[in-house]
């Protein structure tokens, strides 16, 4: 699921940056600021939600449960904060393999967010609804909801990049390759409107993967190479090495073992994201087998 720990109060006071990167400072600062707010006030609750989100962000799951459990279905929780309480509790349940309970929490959260969206169709609420629809595997409803979001004409390229990236993930998970390609292309279009080479690199990589899966190897190679340029500009070495691996996979698929070996040789496995290491090892073994057969 997409995840953000920011809030209007956090952004206004700069605490969101602290809570993205430094756990001890984050929780200390939240406690200090809450002491200057009336308990139960809107400002107090914004800080409390930031604390809950930060506990999840820093994977402090035992502490998250201890703090969040008393708030679940508590009458003192303002209506605008009840959906995020239920969503975070659902995440905790899912992590602990309590899938049916997690589903119930997500359904309750979704209902709350939909009521909030009806009153105020904000982008933040929209993303929460989309995330929950995906988590509940209501993929058709997610697609229909994005159609609604497009008609709202939000002037926010980052928002549209994110929702189309999410729809691309849905399409891939549903094995709808044509839709996967369509949504990755739309996400790339919006990413290119943002002055962030790292995000453009990611979008190109995802688009190229969709082309590869659709057997459009020449176009995929071109998109990977463009993404590589952006990844290098952003100094995103994890993305650089991922794209090296993807290019090696492309050449292996078109039976050019020499080029595949060349790209694979550029991969720095220490800078390769952990989920990609299994593919690196598989491709290395495959190329070795082909070399021995030749």
PDB file of C-alpha atoms in Angstrom:
ATOM      1  CA  UNK A   1       0.000   0.000   0.000  1.00  0.00           C
ATOM      2  CA  UNK A   2       1.032   3.573  -0.591  1.00  0.00           C
ATOM      3  CA  UNK A   3       2.063   5.212   2.629  1.00  0.00           C
ATOM      4  CA  UNK A   4       2.527   8.722   3.925  1.00  0.00           C
ATOM      5  CA  UNK A   5       3.239   9.860   7.449  1.00  0.00           C
ATOM      6  CA  UNK A   6       2.755  13.560   6.811  1.00  0.00           C
ATOM      7  CA  UNK A   7      -0.147  15.716   7.986  1.00  0.00           C
ATOM      8  CA  UNK A   8      -1.001  19.420   7.615  1.00  0.00           C
ATOM      9  CA  UNK A   9       0.312  20.191  11.093  1.00  0.00           C
ATOM     10  CA  UNK A  10       3.420  18.071  10.567  1.00  0.00           C
ATOM     11  CA  UNK A  11       4.236  19.707   7.260  1.00  0.00           C
ATOM     12  CA  UNK A  12       3.668  23.185   8.644  1.00  0.00           C
ATOM     13  CA  UNK A  13       6.086  22.596  11.498  1.00  0.00           C
ATOM     14  CA  UNK A  14       8.711  20.537   9.697  1.00  0.00           C
ATOM     15  CA  UNK A  15       8.236  17.496  11.917  1.00  0.00           C
ATOM     16  CA  UNK A  16       7.343  15.336   8.903  1.00  0.00           C
ATOM     17  CA  UNK A  17      10.984  15.353   7.758  1.00  0.00           C
ATOM     18  CA  UNK A  18      12.117  14.229  11.210  1.00  0.00           C
ATOM     19  CA  UNK A  19       9.521  11.467  11.289  1.00  0.00           C
ATOM     20  CA  UNK A  20      10.575  10.167   7.885  1.00  0.00           C
ATOM     21  CA  UNK A  21      14.154   9.544   8.999  1.00  0.00           C
ATOM     22  CA  UNK A  22      14.793   9.619  12.759  1.00  0.00           C
ATOM     23  CA  UNK A  23      12.663   7.472  15.051  1.00  0.00           C
ATOM     24  CA  UNK A  24      13.905   8.656  18.463  1.00  0.00           C
ATOM     25  CA  UNK A  25      13.752  12.343  17.538  1.00  0.00           C
ATOM     26  CA  UNK A  26      10.348  11.848  15.906  1.00  0.00           C
ATOM     27  CA  UNK A  27       8.625  10.360  18.950  1.00  0.00           C
ATOM     28  CA  UNK A  28      10.349  12.737  21.346  1.00  0.00           C
ATOM     29  CA  UNK A  29       9.238  15.751  19.294  1.00  0.00           C
ATOM     30  CA  UNK A  30       5.651  14.482  19.009  1.00  0.00           C
ATOM     31  CA  UNK A  31       5.400  13.990  22.793  1.00  0.00           C
ATOM     32  CA  UNK A  32       6.846  17.423  23.460  1.00  0.00           C
ATOM     33  CA  UNK A  33       4.430  19.122  21.068  1.00  0.00           C
ATOM     34  CA  UNK A  34       1.395  17.222  22.328  1.00  0.00           C
ATOM     35  CA  UNK A  35       2.047  18.596  25.812  1.00  0.00           C
ATOM     36  CA  UNK A  36       1.374  22.085  24.461  1.00  0.00           C
ATOM     37  CA  UNK A  37      -1.961  21.069  22.894  1.00  0.00           C
ATOM     38  CA  UNK A  38      -5.284  20.517  24.619  1.00  0.00           C
ATOM     39  CA  UNK A  39      -5.892  16.771  24.868  1.00  0.00           C
ATOM     40  CA  UNK A  40      -8.430  15.733  22.243  1.00  0.00           C
ATOM     41  CA  UNK A  41      -8.077  18.920  20.196  1.00  0.00           C
ATOM     42  CA  UNK A  42      -7.632  18.775  16.424  1.00  0.00           C
ATOM     43  CA  UNK A  43      -3.940  19.672  16.777  1.00  0.00           C
ATOM     44  CA  UNK A  44      -3.458  16.983  19.439  1.00  0.00           C
ATOM     45  CA  UNK A  45      -5.077  14.374  17.191  1.00  0.00           C
ATOM     46  CA  UNK A  46      -2.982  15.313  14.175  1.00  0.00           C
ATOM     47  CA  UNK A  47       0.107  14.642  16.274  1.00  0.00           C
ATOM     48  CA  UNK A  48      -1.374  11.388  17.590  1.00  0.00           C
ATOM     49  CA  UNK A  49      -2.063  10.158  14.054  1.00  0.00           C
ATOM     50  CA  UNK A  50       1.471  11.137  13.073  1.00  0.00           C
ATOM     51  CA  UNK A  51       2.733   9.079  16.010  1.00  0.00           C
ATOM     52  CA  UNK A  52       0.702   6.027  14.939  1.00  0.00           C
ATOM     53  CA  UNK A  53       1.827   6.361  11.311  1.00  0.00           C
ATOM     54  CA  UNK A  54       5.425   6.749  12.448  1.00  0.00           C
ATOM     55  CA  UNK A  55       5.250   3.633  14.621  1.00  0.00           C
ATOM     56  CA  UNK A  56       4.172   1.728  11.510  1.00  0.00           C
ATOM     57  CA  UNK A  57       6.784   3.459   9.360  1.00  0.00           C
ATOM     58  CA  UNK A  58       9.594   2.485  11.736  1.00  0.00           C
ATOM     59  CA  UNK A  59       8.149  -1.051  12.117  1.00  0.00           C
ATOM     60  CA  UNK A  60       7.563  -0.701  15.850  1.00  0.00           C
ATOM     61  CA  UNK A  61       4.602  -3.041  15.647  1.00  0.00           C
ATOM     62  CA  UNK A  62       4.327  -4.024  19.329  1.00  0.00           C
ATOM     63  CA  UNK A  63       4.270  -0.386  20.350  1.00  0.00           C
ATOM     64  CA  UNK A  64       1.793   0.388  17.575  1.00  0.00           C
ATOM     65  CA  UNK A  65      -0.622  -2.218  18.915  1.00  0.00           C
ATOM     66  CA  UNK A  66      -0.307  -0.938  22.481  1.00  0.00           C
ATOM     67  CA  UNK A  67      -1.083   2.630  21.405  1.00  0.00           C
ATOM     68  CA  UNK A  68      -3.712   2.000  18.746  1.00  0.00           C
ATOM     69  CA  UNK A  69      -5.814  -0.771  20.290  1.00  0.00           C
ATOM     70  CA  UNK A  70      -7.527   1.483  22.875  1.00  0.00           C
ATOM     71  CA  UNK A  71      -8.554   3.898  20.126  1.00  0.00           C
ATOM     72  CA  UNK A  72     -10.276   1.285  17.909  1.00  0.00           C
ATOM     73  CA  UNK A  73     -14.032   2.063  17.899  1.00  0.00           C
ATOM     74  CA  UNK A  74     -13.520   4.488  20.790  1.00  0.00           C
ATOM     75  CA  UNK A  75     -16.241   7.132  20.959  1.00  0.00           C
ATOM     76  CA  UNK A  76     -13.745   9.887  21.776  1.00  0.00           C
ATOM     77  CA  UNK A  77     -11.954   9.537  18.421  1.00  0.00           C
ATOM     78  CA  UNK A  78     -13.158  12.347  16.100  1.00  0.00           C
ATOM     79  CA  UNK A  79     -14.950  11.051  13.012  1.00  0.00           C
ATOM     80  CA  UNK A  80     -12.266  12.347  10.637  1.00  0.00           C
ATOM     81  CA  UNK A  81      -9.597  10.239  12.382  1.00  0.00           C
ATOM     82  CA  UNK A  82     -11.557   6.998  12.801  1.00  0.00           C
ATOM     83  CA  UNK A  83     -10.784   5.709   9.256  1.00  0.00           C
ATOM     84  CA  UNK A  84      -7.004   6.020   9.682  1.00  0.00           C
ATOM     85  CA  UNK A  85      -7.225   4.287  13.089  1.00  0.00           C
ATOM     86  CA  UNK A  86      -9.059   1.375  11.467  1.00  0.00           C
ATOM     87  CA  UNK A  87      -6.686   1.281   8.497  1.00  0.00           C
ATOM     88  CA  UNK A  88      -3.561   1.163  10.665  1.00  0.00           C
ATOM     89  CA  UNK A  89      -5.124  -1.444  12.927  1.00  0.00           C
ATOM     90  CA  UNK A  90      -5.952  -3.455   9.795  1.00  0.00           C
ATOM     91  CA  UNK A  91      -2.320  -3.225   8.724  1.00  0.00           C
ATOM     92  CA  UNK A  92      -1.206  -4.508  12.122  1.00  0.00           C
ATOM     93  CA  UNK A  93      -3.686  -7.395  11.888  1.00  0.00           C
ATOM     94  CA  UNK A  94      -2.502  -8.247   8.363  1.00  0.00           C
ATOM     95  CA  UNK A  95       1.149  -8.285   9.480  1.00  0.00           C
ATOM     96  CA  UNK A  96       0.167 -10.712  12.214  1.00  0.00           C
ATOM     97  CA  UNK A  97      -1.664 -12.990   9.730  1.00  0.00           C
ATOM     98  CA  UNK A  98      -5.101 -12.205  11.132  1.00  0.00           C
ATOM     99  CA  UNK A  99      -6.446 -11.812   7.625  1.00  0.00           C
ATOM    100  CA  UNK A 100     -10.189 -11.921   8.209  1.00  0.00           C
ATOM    101  CA  UNK A 101      -9.968  -9.423  11.066  1.00  0.00           C
ATOM    102  CA  UNK A 102      -7.755  -7.215   8.888  1.00  0.00           C
ATOM    103  CA  UNK A 103     -10.344  -7.350   6.118  1.00  0.00           C
ATOM    104  CA  UNK A 104     -13.069  -6.242   8.541  1.00  0.00           C
ATOM    105  CA  UNK A 105     -10.917  -3.351   9.731  1.00  0.00           C
ATOM    106  CA  UNK A 106     -10.220  -2.308   6.127  1.00  0.00           C
ATOM    107  CA  UNK A 107     -13.933  -2.439   5.248  1.00  0.00           C
ATOM    108  CA  UNK A 108     -14.731  -0.241   8.244  1.00  0.00           C
ATOM    109  CA  UNK A 109     -11.951   2.156   7.292  1.00  0.00           C
ATOM    110  CA  UNK A 110     -13.117   2.284   3.669  1.00  0.00           C
ATOM    111  CA  UNK A 111     -16.641   3.162   4.740  1.00  0.00           C
ATOM    112  CA  UNK A 112     -15.315   6.012   6.841  1.00  0.00           C
ATOM    113  CA  UNK A 113     -13.061   7.364   4.105  1.00  0.00           C
ATOM    114  CA  UNK A 114     -15.862   7.198   1.531  1.00  0.00           C
ATOM    115  CA  UNK A 115     -18.076   9.268   3.840  1.00  0.00           C
ATOM    116  CA  UNK A 116     -15.273  11.829   4.243  1.00  0.00           C
ATOM    117  CA  UNK A 117     -14.671  11.897   0.470  1.00  0.00           C
ATOM    118  CA  UNK A 118     -18.337  12.601  -0.190  1.00  0.00           C
ATOM    119  CA  UNK A 119     -18.094  15.718   1.989  1.00  0.00           C
ATOM    120  CA  UNK A 120     -14.608  16.776   0.858  1.00  0.00           C
ATOM    121  CA  UNK A 121     -13.081  14.960  -2.160  1.00  0.00           C
ATOM    122  CA  UNK A 122      -9.475  15.611  -1.172  1.00  0.00           C
ATOM    123  CA  UNK A 123      -6.560  13.885  -2.862  1.00  0.00           C
ATOM    124  CA  UNK A 124      -5.260  12.454   0.418  1.00  0.00           C
ATOM    125  CA  UNK A 125      -8.612  10.788   1.113  1.00  0.00           C
ATOM    126  CA  UNK A 126      -8.792   9.577  -2.485  1.00  0.00           C
ATOM    127  CA  UNK A 127      -5.437   7.819  -2.173  1.00  0.00           C
ATOM    128  CA  UNK A 128      -6.530   6.161   1.071  1.00  0.00           C
ATOM    129  CA  UNK A 129      -9.690   4.862  -0.626  1.00  0.00           C
ATOM    130  CA  UNK A 130      -7.712   3.548  -3.595  1.00  0.00           C
ATOM    131  CA  UNK A 131      -5.228   1.811  -1.299  1.00  0.00           C
ATOM    132  CA  UNK A 132      -7.998   0.136   0.656  1.00  0.00           C
ATOM    133  CA  UNK A 133      -9.794  -1.023  -2.500  1.00  0.00           C
ATOM    134  CA  UNK A 134      -6.533  -2.616  -3.641  1.00  0.00           C
ATOM    135  CA  UNK A 135      -5.917  -4.215  -0.245  1.00  0.00           C
ATOM    136  CA  UNK A 136      -9.435  -5.652  -0.348  1.00  0.00           C
ATOM    137  CA  UNK A 137      -8.757  -6.843  -3.939  1.00  0.00           C
ATOM    138  CA  UNK A 138     -11.731  -4.874  -5.249  1.00  0.00           C
ATOM    139  CA  UNK A 139      -9.895  -4.177  -8.473  1.00  0.00           C
ATOM    140  CA  UNK A 140     -12.874  -3.257 -10.652  1.00  0.00           C
ATOM    141  CA  UNK A 141     -14.056  -0.794  -8.007  1.00  0.00           C
ATOM    142  CA  UNK A 142     -10.543   0.678  -7.885  1.00  0.00           C
ATOM    143  CA  UNK A 143     -10.550   1.238 -11.650  1.00  0.00           C
ATOM    144  CA  UNK A 144     -14.007   2.829 -11.520  1.00  0.00           C
ATOM    145  CA  UNK A 145     -12.890   5.090  -8.686  1.00  0.00           C
ATOM    146  CA  UNK A 146      -9.910   6.311 -10.693  1.00  0.00           C
ATOM    147  CA  UNK A 147     -12.290   7.239 -13.518  1.00  0.00           C
ATOM    148  CA  UNK A 148     -14.057   9.461 -10.983  1.00  0.00           C
ATOM    149  CA  UNK A 149     -10.759  10.977  -9.867  1.00  0.00           C
ATOM    150  CA  UNK A 150      -9.824  11.882 -13.441  1.00  0.00           C
ATOM    151  CA  UNK A 151     -13.043  13.894 -13.811  1.00  0.00           C
ATOM    152  CA  UNK A 152     -12.109  15.898 -10.698  1.00  0.00           C
ATOM    153  CA  UNK A 153      -9.180  17.401 -12.640  1.00  0.00           C
ATOM    154  CA  UNK A 154      -6.791  17.734  -9.705  1.00  0.00           C
ATOM    155  CA  UNK A 155      -3.907  19.964 -10.740  1.00  0.00           C
ATOM    156  CA  UNK A 156      -1.333  17.595  -9.259  1.00  0.00           C
ATOM    157  CA  UNK A 157       0.975  15.535 -11.468  1.00  0.00           C
ATOM    158  CA  UNK A 158       2.393  13.613  -8.489  1.00  0.00           C
ATOM    159  CA  UNK A 159      -1.113  12.528  -7.488  1.00  0.00           C
ATOM    160  CA  UNK A 160      -1.948  11.173 -10.938  1.00  0.00           C
ATOM    161  CA  UNK A 161       1.471   9.531 -11.266  1.00  0.00           C
ATOM    162  CA  UNK A 162       0.774   7.695  -8.052  1.00  0.00           C
ATOM    163  CA  UNK A 163      -2.756   6.539  -8.815  1.00  0.00           C
ATOM    164  CA  UNK A 164      -1.848   5.254 -12.276  1.00  0.00           C
ATOM    165  CA  UNK A 165       1.177   3.476 -10.841  1.00  0.00           C
ATOM    166  CA  UNK A 166      -1.185   1.810  -8.372  1.00  0.00           C
ATOM    167  CA  UNK A 167      -3.565   0.814 -11.184  1.00  0.00           C
ATOM    168  CA  UNK A 168      -0.587  -0.607 -13.076  1.00  0.00           C
ATOM    169  CA  UNK A 169       0.181  -2.742 -10.046  1.00  0.00           C
ATOM    170  CA  UNK A 170      -3.453  -3.891  -9.961  1.00  0.00           C
ATOM    171  CA  UNK A 171      -3.410  -4.803 -13.652  1.00  0.00           C
ATOM    172  CA  UNK A 172      -0.175  -6.767 -13.304  1.00  0.00           C
ATOM    173  CA  UNK A 173      -1.492  -8.616 -10.260  1.00  0.00           C
ATOM    174  CA  UNK A 174      -4.651  -9.421 -12.236  1.00  0.00           C
ATOM    175  CA  UNK A 175      -2.499 -10.565 -15.210  1.00  0.00           C
ATOM    176  CA  UNK A 176      -4.099  -8.028 -17.540  1.00  0.00           C
ATOM    177  CA  UNK A 177      -0.997  -7.226 -19.581  1.00  0.00           C
ATOM    178  CA  UNK A 178      -2.583  -4.732 -21.963  1.00  0.00           C
ATOM    179  CA  UNK A 179      -4.061  -2.715 -19.087  1.00  0.00           C
ATOM    180  CA  UNK A 180      -0.765  -2.980 -17.223  1.00  0.00           C
ATOM    181  CA  UNK A 181       1.017  -1.383 -20.181  1.00  0.00           C
ATOM    182  CA  UNK A 182      -1.667   1.298 -20.547  1.00  0.00           C
ATOM    183  CA  UNK A 183      -1.516   2.381 -16.894  1.00  0.00           C
ATOM    184  CA  UNK A 184       2.290   2.321 -16.729  1.00  0.00           C
ATOM    185  CA  UNK A 185       2.402   4.592 -19.782  1.00  0.00           C
ATOM    186  CA  UNK A 186      -0.053   7.007 -18.141  1.00  0.00           C
ATOM    187  CA  UNK A 187       1.964   6.958 -14.911  1.00  0.00           C
ATOM    188  CA  UNK A 188       5.110   7.720 -16.918  1.00  0.00           C
ATOM    189  CA  UNK A 189       3.370  10.647 -18.634  1.00  0.00           C
ATOM    190  CA  UNK A 190       2.574  12.229 -15.267  1.00  0.00           C
ATOM    191  CA  UNK A 191       5.992  11.410 -13.784  1.00  0.00           C
ATOM    192  CA  UNK A 192       7.610  13.383 -16.602  1.00  0.00           C
ATOM    193  CA  UNK A 193       5.640  16.452 -15.487  1.00  0.00           C
ATOM    194  CA  UNK A 194       7.476  16.345 -12.143  1.00  0.00           C
ATOM    195  CA  UNK A 195      10.983  17.725 -11.664  1.00  0.00           C
ATOM    196  CA  UNK A 196      12.275  14.543 -10.021  1.00  0.00           C
ATOM    197  CA  UNK A 197      14.616  12.292 -12.048  1.00  0.00           C
ATOM    198  CA  UNK A 198      14.316   9.492  -9.492  1.00  0.00           C
ATOM    199  CA  UNK A 199      10.553   9.284  -9.968  1.00  0.00           C
ATOM    200  CA  UNK A 200      10.936   9.422 -13.753  1.00  0.00           C
ATOM    201  CA  UNK A 201      13.496   6.607 -13.591  1.00  0.00           C
ATOM    202  CA  UNK A 202      11.095   4.441 -11.598  1.00  0.00           C
ATOM    203  CA  UNK A 203       8.250   5.193 -14.006  1.00  0.00           C
ATOM    204  CA  UNK A 204      10.413   4.326 -17.039  1.00  0.00           C
ATOM    205  CA  UNK A 205      11.506   1.081 -15.384  1.00  0.00           C
ATOM    206  CA  UNK A 206       7.892   0.110 -14.676  1.00  0.00           C
ATOM    207  CA  UNK A 207       6.821   1.055 -18.205  1.00  0.00           C
ATOM    208  CA  UNK A 208       9.682  -0.957 -19.695  1.00  0.00           C
ATOM    209  CA  UNK A 209       8.746  -4.000 -17.595  1.00  0.00           C
ATOM    210  CA  UNK A 210       5.198  -3.733 -18.957  1.00  0.00           C
ATOM    211  CA  UNK A 211       6.557  -3.569 -22.528  1.00  0.00           C
ATOM    212  CA  UNK A 212       8.782  -6.574 -21.842  1.00  0.00           C
ATOM    213  CA  UNK A 213       5.870  -8.577 -20.446  1.00  0.00           C
ATOM    214  CA  UNK A 214       3.926  -7.706 -23.604  1.00  0.00           C
ATOM    215  CA  UNK A 215       6.884  -9.029 -25.688  1.00  0.00           C
ATOM    216  CA  UNK A 216       7.715  -5.590 -27.092  1.00  0.00           C
ATOM    217  CA  UNK A 217      11.421  -6.126 -26.529  1.00  0.00           C
ATOM    218  CA  UNK A 218      12.855  -3.346 -28.717  1.00  0.00           C
ATOM    219  CA  UNK A 219      10.620  -0.732 -27.115  1.00  0.00           C
ATOM    220  CA  UNK A 220      11.334  -2.159 -23.677  1.00  0.00           C
ATOM    221  CA  UNK A 221      15.094  -1.928 -24.238  1.00  0.00           C
ATOM    222  CA  UNK A 222      14.759   1.711 -25.310  1.00  0.00           C
ATOM    223  CA  UNK A 223      12.638   2.562 -22.250  1.00  0.00           C
ATOM    224  CA  UNK A 224      15.075   0.819 -19.894  1.00  0.00           C
ATOM    225  CA  UNK A 225      17.990   2.773 -21.368  1.00  0.00           C
ATOM    226  CA  UNK A 226      16.129   6.057 -20.947  1.00  0.00           C
ATOM    227  CA  UNK A 227      15.263   5.114 -17.386  1.00  0.00           C
ATOM    228  CA  UNK A 228      18.917   4.294 -16.773  1.00  0.00           C
ATOM    229  CA  UNK A 229      19.903   7.843 -17.753  1.00  0.00           C
ATOM    230  CA  UNK A 230      17.437   9.296 -15.250  1.00  0.00           C
ATOM    231  CA  UNK A 231      18.480   6.856 -12.521  1.00  0.00           C
ATOM    232  CA  UNK A 232      22.130   7.837 -12.943  1.00  0.00           C
ATOM    233  CA  UNK A 233      21.201  11.525 -12.834  1.00  0.00           C
ATOM    234  CA  UNK A 234      19.311  10.898  -9.598  1.00  0.00           C
ATOM    235  CA  UNK A 235      22.209   8.834  -8.191  1.00  0.00           C
ATOM    236  CA  UNK A 236      19.641   6.124  -7.440  1.00  0.00           C
ATOM    237  CA  UNK A 237      22.077   3.225  -7.483  1.00  0.00           C
ATOM    238  CA  UNK A 238      19.462   0.648  -6.518  1.00  0.00           C
ATOM    239  CA  UNK A 239      17.461   1.640  -9.599  1.00  0.00           C
ATOM    240  CA  UNK A 240      20.588   1.746 -11.786  1.00  0.00           C
ATOM    241  CA  UNK A 241      21.479  -1.822 -10.867  1.00  0.00           C
ATOM    242  CA  UNK A 242      17.888  -2.987 -11.220  1.00  0.00           C
ATOM    243  CA  UNK A 243      17.820  -1.624 -14.768  1.00  0.00           C
ATOM    244  CA  UNK A 244      21.157  -3.298 -15.573  1.00  0.00           C
ATOM    245  CA  UNK A 245      19.531  -6.578 -14.509  1.00  0.00           C
ATOM    246  CA  UNK A 246      16.403  -5.861 -16.563  1.00  0.00           C
ATOM    247  CA  UNK A 247      18.493  -5.136 -19.660  1.00  0.00           C
ATOM    248  CA  UNK A 248      20.340  -8.420 -19.154  1.00  0.00           C
ATOM    249  CA  UNK A 249      16.985 -10.206 -18.922  1.00  0.00           C
ATOM    250  CA  UNK A 250      15.833  -8.594 -22.181  1.00  0.00           C
ATOM    251  CA  UNK A 251      18.949  -9.730 -24.067  1.00  0.00           C
ATOM    252  CA  UNK A 252      18.601 -13.210 -22.621  1.00  0.00           C
ATOM    253  CA  UNK A 253      15.014 -13.368 -23.839  1.00  0.00           C
ATOM    254  CA  UNK A 254      16.063 -12.449 -27.375  1.00  0.00           C
ATOM    255  CA  UNK A 255      18.890 -15.022 -27.191  1.00  0.00           C
ATOM    256  CA  UNK A 256      21.803 -12.594 -27.191  1.00  0.00           C
ATOM    257  CA  UNK A 257      23.849 -14.189 -24.421  1.00  0.00           C
ATOM    258  CA  UNK A 258      26.870 -11.957 -25.008  1.00  0.00           C
ATOM    259  CA  UNK A 259      24.917  -8.746 -24.442  1.00  0.00           C
ATOM    260  CA  UNK A 260      23.076 -10.333 -21.524  1.00  0.00           C
ATOM    261  CA  UNK A 261      26.401 -11.210 -19.898  1.00  0.00           C
ATOM    262  CA  UNK A 262      27.676  -7.692 -20.569  1.00  0.00           C
ATOM    263  CA  UNK A 263      24.759  -6.056 -18.744  1.00  0.00           C
ATOM    264  CA  UNK A 264      24.809  -8.614 -15.971  1.00  0.00           C
ATOM    265  CA  UNK A 265      28.494  -7.883 -15.449  1.00  0.00           C
ATOM    266  CA  UNK A 266      27.623  -4.259 -14.652  1.00  0.00           C
ATOM    267  CA  UNK A 267      25.364  -5.235 -11.761  1.00  0.00           C
ATOM    268  CA  UNK A 268      26.729  -4.432  -8.309  1.00  0.00           C
ATOM    269  CA  UNK A 269      24.894  -7.049  -6.251  1.00  0.00           C
ATOM    270  CA  UNK A 270      25.553  -5.103  -3.039  1.00  0.00           C
ATOM    271  CA  UNK A 271      23.521  -2.201  -4.428  1.00  0.00           C
ATOM    272  CA  UNK A 272      20.803  -4.397  -5.925  1.00  0.00           C
ATOM    273  CA  UNK A 273      17.482  -4.352  -4.014  1.00  0.00           C
ATOM    274  CA  UNK A 274      17.061  -7.554  -2.022  1.00  0.00           C
ATOM    275  CA  UNK A 275      13.941  -8.776  -3.935  1.00  0.00           C
ATOM    276  CA  UNK A 276      15.969  -8.641  -7.192  1.00  0.00           C
ATOM    277  CA  UNK A 277      18.822 -10.854  -5.980  1.00  0.00           C
ATOM    278  CA  UNK A 278      16.903 -14.065  -6.680  1.00  0.00           C
ATOM    279  CA  UNK A 279      16.440 -12.957 -10.318  1.00  0.00           C
ATOM    280  CA  UNK A 280      20.122 -12.056 -10.539  1.00  0.00           C
ATOM    281  CA  UNK A 281      21.157 -15.509  -9.381  1.00  0.00           C
ATOM    282  CA  UNK A 282      18.660 -17.233 -11.658  1.00  0.00           C
ATOM    283  CA  UNK A 283      19.872 -15.309 -14.708  1.00  0.00           C
ATOM    284  CA  UNK A 284      23.518 -15.929 -13.774  1.00  0.00           C
ATOM    285  CA  UNK A 285      22.837 -19.677 -13.598  1.00  0.00           C
ATOM    286  CA  UNK A 286      20.884 -19.598 -16.862  1.00  0.00           C
ATOM    287  CA  UNK A 287      23.686 -17.840 -18.750  1.00  0.00           C
ATOM    288  CA  UNK A 288      26.259 -20.233 -17.284  1.00  0.00           C
ATOM    289  CA  UNK A 289      24.215 -23.215 -18.474  1.00  0.00           C
ATOM    290  CA  UNK A 290      23.913 -21.751 -21.966  1.00  0.00           C
ATOM    291  CA  UNK A 291      27.668 -21.078 -22.090  1.00  0.00           C
ATOM    292  CA  UNK A 292      28.414 -24.688 -21.128  1.00  0.00           C
ATOM    293  CA  UNK A 293      26.010 -25.980 -23.794  1.00  0.00           C
ATOM    294  CA  UNK A 294      27.745 -23.848 -26.443  1.00  0.00           C
TER     295      UNK A 294
END
